[in-house]
PDB file of C-alpha atoms in Angstrom:
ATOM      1  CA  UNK A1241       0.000   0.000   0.000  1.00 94.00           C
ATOM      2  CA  UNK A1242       2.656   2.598   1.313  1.00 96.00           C
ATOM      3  CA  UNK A1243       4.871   1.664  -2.374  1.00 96.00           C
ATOM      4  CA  UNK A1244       1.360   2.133  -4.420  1.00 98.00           C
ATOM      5  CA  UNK A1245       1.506   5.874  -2.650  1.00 98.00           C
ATOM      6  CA  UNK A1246      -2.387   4.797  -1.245  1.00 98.00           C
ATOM      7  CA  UNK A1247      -4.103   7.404   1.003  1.00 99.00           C
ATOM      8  CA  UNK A1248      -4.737   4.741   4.130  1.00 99.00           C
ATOM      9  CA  UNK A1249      -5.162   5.296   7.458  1.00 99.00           C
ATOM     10  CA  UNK A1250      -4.336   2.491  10.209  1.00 98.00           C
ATOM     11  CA  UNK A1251      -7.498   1.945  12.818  1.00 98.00           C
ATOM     12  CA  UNK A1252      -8.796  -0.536  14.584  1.00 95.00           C
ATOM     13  CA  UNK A1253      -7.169  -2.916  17.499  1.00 93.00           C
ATOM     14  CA  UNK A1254      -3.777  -2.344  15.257  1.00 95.00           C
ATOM     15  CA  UNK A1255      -4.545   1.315  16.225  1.00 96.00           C
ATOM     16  CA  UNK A1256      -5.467   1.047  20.027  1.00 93.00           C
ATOM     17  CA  UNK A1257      -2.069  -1.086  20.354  1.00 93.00           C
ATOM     18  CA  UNK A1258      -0.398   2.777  19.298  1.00 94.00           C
ATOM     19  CA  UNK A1259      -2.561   4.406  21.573  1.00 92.00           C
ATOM     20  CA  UNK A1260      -2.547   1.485  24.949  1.00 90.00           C
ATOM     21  CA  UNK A1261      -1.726  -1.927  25.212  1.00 83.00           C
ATOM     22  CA  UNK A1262      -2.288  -4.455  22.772  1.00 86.00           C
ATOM     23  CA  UNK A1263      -4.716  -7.043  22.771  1.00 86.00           C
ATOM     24  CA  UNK A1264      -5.594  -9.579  20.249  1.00 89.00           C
ATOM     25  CA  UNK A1265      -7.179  -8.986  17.043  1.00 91.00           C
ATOM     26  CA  UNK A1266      -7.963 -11.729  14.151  1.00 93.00           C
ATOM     27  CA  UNK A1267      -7.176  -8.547  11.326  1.00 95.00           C
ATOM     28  CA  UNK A1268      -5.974  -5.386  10.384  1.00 96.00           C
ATOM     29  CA  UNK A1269      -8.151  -2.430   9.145  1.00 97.00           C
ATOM     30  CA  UNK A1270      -6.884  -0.059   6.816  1.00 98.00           C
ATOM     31  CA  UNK A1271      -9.240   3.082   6.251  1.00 99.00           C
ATOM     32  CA  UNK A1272      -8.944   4.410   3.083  1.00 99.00           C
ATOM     33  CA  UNK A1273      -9.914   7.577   0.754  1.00 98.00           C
ATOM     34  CA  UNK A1274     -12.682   7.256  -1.007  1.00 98.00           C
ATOM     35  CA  UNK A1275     -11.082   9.065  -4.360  1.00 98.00           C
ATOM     36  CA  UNK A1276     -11.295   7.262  -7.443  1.00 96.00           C
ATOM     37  CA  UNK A1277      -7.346   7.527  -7.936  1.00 97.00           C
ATOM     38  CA  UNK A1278      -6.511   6.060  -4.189  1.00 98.00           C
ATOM     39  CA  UNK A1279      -9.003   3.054  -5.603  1.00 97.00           C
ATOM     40  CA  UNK A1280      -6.984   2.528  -8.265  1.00 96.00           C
ATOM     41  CA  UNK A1281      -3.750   2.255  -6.321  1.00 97.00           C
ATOM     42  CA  UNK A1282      -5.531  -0.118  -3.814  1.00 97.00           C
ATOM     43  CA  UNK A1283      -6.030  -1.998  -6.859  1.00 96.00           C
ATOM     44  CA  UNK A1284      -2.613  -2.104  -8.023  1.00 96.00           C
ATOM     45  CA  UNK A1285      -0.935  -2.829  -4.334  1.00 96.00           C
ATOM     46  CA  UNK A1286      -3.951  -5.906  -4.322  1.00 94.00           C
ATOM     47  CA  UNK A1287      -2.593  -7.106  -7.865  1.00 94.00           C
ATOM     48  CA  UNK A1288       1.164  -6.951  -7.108  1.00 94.00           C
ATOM     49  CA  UNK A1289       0.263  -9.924  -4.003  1.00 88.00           C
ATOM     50  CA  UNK A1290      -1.672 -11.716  -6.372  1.00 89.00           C
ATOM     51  CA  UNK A1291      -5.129 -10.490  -5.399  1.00 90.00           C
ATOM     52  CA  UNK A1292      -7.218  -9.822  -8.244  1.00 88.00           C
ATOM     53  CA  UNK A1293      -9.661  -6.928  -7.778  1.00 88.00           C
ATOM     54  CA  UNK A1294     -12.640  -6.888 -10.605  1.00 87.00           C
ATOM     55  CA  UNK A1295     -14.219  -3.837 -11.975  1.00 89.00           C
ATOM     56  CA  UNK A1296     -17.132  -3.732  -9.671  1.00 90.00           C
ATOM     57  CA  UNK A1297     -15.142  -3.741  -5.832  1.00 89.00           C
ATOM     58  CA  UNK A1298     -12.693  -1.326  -6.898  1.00 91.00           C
ATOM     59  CA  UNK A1299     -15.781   0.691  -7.621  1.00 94.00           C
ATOM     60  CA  UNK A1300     -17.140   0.066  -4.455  1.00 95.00           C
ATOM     61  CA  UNK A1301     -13.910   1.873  -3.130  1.00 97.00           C
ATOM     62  CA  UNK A1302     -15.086   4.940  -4.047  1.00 98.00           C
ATOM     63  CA  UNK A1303     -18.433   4.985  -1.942  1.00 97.00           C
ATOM     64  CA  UNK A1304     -19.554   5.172   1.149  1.00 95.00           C
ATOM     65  CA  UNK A1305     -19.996   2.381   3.748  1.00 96.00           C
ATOM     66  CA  UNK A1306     -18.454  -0.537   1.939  1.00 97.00           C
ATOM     67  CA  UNK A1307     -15.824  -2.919   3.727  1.00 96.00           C
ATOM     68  CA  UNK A1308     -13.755  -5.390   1.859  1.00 94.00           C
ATOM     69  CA  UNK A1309     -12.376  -8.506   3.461  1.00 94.00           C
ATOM     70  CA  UNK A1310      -9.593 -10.030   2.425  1.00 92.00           C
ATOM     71  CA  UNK A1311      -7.911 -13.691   3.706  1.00 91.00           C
ATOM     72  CA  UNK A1312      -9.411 -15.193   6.742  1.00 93.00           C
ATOM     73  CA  UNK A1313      -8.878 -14.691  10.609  1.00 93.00           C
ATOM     74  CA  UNK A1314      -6.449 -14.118  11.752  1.00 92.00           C
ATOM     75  CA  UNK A1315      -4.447 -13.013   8.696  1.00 91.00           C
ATOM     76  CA  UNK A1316      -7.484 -10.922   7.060  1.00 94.00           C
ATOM     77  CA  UNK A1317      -7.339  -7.397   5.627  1.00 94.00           C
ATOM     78  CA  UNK A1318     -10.180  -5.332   6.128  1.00 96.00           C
ATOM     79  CA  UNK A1319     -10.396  -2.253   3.853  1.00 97.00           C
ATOM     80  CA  UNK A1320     -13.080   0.206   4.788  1.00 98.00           C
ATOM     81  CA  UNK A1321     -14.283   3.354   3.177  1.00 98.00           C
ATOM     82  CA  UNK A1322     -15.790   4.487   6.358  1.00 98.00           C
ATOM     83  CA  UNK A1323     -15.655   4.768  10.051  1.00 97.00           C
ATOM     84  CA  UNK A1324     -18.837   5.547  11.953  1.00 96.00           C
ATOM     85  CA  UNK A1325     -18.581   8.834  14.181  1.00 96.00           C
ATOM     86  CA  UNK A1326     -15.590  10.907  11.964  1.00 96.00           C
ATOM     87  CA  UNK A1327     -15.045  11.829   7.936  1.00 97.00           C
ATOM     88  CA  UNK A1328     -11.918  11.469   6.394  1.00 98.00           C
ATOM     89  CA  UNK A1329     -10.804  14.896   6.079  1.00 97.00           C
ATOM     90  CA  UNK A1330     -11.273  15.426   9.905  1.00 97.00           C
ATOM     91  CA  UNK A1331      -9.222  12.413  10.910  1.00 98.00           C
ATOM     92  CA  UNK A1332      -6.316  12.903   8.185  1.00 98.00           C
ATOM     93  CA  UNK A1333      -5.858  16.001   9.692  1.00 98.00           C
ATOM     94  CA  UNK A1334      -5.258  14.516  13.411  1.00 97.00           C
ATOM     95  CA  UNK A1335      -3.423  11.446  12.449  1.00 98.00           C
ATOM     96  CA  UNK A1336      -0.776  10.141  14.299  1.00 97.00           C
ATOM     97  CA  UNK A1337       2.735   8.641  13.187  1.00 98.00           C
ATOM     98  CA  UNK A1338       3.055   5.720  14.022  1.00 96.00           C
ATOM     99  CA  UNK A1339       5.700   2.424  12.809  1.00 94.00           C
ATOM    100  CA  UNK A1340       4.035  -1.040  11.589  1.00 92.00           C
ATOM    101  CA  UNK A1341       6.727  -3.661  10.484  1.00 91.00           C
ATOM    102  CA  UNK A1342       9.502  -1.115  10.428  1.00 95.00           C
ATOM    103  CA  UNK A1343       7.254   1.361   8.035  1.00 95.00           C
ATOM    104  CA  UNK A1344       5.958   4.378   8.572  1.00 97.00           C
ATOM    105  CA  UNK A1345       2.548   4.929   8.248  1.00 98.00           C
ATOM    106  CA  UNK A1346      -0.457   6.939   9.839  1.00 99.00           C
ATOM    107  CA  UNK A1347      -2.726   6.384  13.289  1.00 99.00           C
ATOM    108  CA  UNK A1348      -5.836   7.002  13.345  1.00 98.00           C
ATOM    109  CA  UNK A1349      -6.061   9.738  16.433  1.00 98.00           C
ATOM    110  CA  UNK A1350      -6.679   8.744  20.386  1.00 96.00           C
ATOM    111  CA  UNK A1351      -9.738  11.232  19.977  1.00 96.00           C
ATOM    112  CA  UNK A1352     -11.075   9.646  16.564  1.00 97.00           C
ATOM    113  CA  UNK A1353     -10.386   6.207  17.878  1.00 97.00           C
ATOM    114  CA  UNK A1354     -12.724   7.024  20.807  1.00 97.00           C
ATOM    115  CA  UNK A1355     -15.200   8.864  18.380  1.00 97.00           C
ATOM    116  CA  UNK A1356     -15.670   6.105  16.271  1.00 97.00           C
ATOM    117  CA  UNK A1357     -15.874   3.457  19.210  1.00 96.00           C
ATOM    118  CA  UNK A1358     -18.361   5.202  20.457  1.00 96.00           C
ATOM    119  CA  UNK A1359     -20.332   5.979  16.994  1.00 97.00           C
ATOM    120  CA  UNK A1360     -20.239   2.070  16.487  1.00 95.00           C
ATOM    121  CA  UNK A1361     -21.843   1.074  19.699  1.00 93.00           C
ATOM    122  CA  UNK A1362     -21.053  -2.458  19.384  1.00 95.00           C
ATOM    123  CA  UNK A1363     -20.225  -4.929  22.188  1.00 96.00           C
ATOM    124  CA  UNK A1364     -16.500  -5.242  21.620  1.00 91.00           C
ATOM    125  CA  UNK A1365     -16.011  -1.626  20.734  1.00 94.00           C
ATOM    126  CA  UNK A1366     -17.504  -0.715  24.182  1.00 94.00           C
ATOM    127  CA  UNK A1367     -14.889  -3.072  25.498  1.00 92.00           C
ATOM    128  CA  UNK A1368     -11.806  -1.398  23.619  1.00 92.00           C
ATOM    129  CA  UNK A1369     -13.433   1.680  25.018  1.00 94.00           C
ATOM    130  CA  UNK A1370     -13.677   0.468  28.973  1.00 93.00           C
ATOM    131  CA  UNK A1371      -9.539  -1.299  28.211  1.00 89.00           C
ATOM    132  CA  UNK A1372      -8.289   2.169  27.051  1.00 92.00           C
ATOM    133  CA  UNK A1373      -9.803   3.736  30.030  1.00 93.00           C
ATOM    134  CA  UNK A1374      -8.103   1.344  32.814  1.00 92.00           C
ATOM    135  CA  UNK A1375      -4.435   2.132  30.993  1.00 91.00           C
ATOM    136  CA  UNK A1376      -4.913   5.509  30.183  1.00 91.00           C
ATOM    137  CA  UNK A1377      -7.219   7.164  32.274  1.00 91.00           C
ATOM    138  CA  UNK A1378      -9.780   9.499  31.013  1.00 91.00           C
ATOM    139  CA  UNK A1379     -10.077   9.394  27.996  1.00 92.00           C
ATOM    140  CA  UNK A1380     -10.867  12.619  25.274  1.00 88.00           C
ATOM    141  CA  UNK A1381     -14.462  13.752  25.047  1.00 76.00           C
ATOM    142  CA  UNK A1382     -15.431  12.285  28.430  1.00 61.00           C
TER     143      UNK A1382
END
């Protein structure tokens, strides 16, 4: 993704480990711009590991609310064009740096990651929510 120049975003349990301590996750979720030149580049970084990508889901790319799964737990990809409770814009703007595999890439904010927990309202969401509180404290917006 980073060599394919794709606008991503990291989020996620790979993003609470920047923010806390880790805790097991069966994937990692990639956030990415919904521009029809960052879904081409997804594309491309799919097709150089030998994932084919048809016509029709690197379309989907470009809208709203779509999530594309890729492999199987606990090596799957999720690549989503959305996150509930923050737009892209507003979160590119507050990213944070962060290091995956010796690269460099970008965070998804403490205060987004709590946004969008929140915004979800599911079970284990709530949960990352109420783990981040016990190692960090209060946490933003509360």
């Amino acid at each position: 993704m980073i060599a394919h120049k794709v606008e991503f975003l990291i989020v996620g349990s790979y993003a609470l480990a920047f923010h806390a301590q880790p805790r097991y996750t069966e994937d990692i979720d990639f956030w990415v711009s919904r521009s029809e030149e960052n879904a081409r580049r997804v594309r491309e970084a799919l097709e150089e590991f030998g994932i084919s990508m048809g016509d029709e889901a690197a379309r989907q790319l470009t809208e709203d609310k779509r999530l594309l799964q890729l492999g199987i737990p606990p090596r799957r990809v999720d690549i989503l064009t959305f996150l509930d409770g923050c737009d892209w814009e507003t979160a590119t703007g507050r990213t944070i740096d962060g290091e995956l595999s010796g690269l460099r890439v970008k965070v998804l904010s403490l205060k987004d990651y709590v946004l969008t927990k929140r915004a979800s309202g599911r079970a284990k969401d709530l949960l990352d929510l109420e783990l981040l509180r016990e190692q960090i404290g209060e946490l933003p917006g509360t």
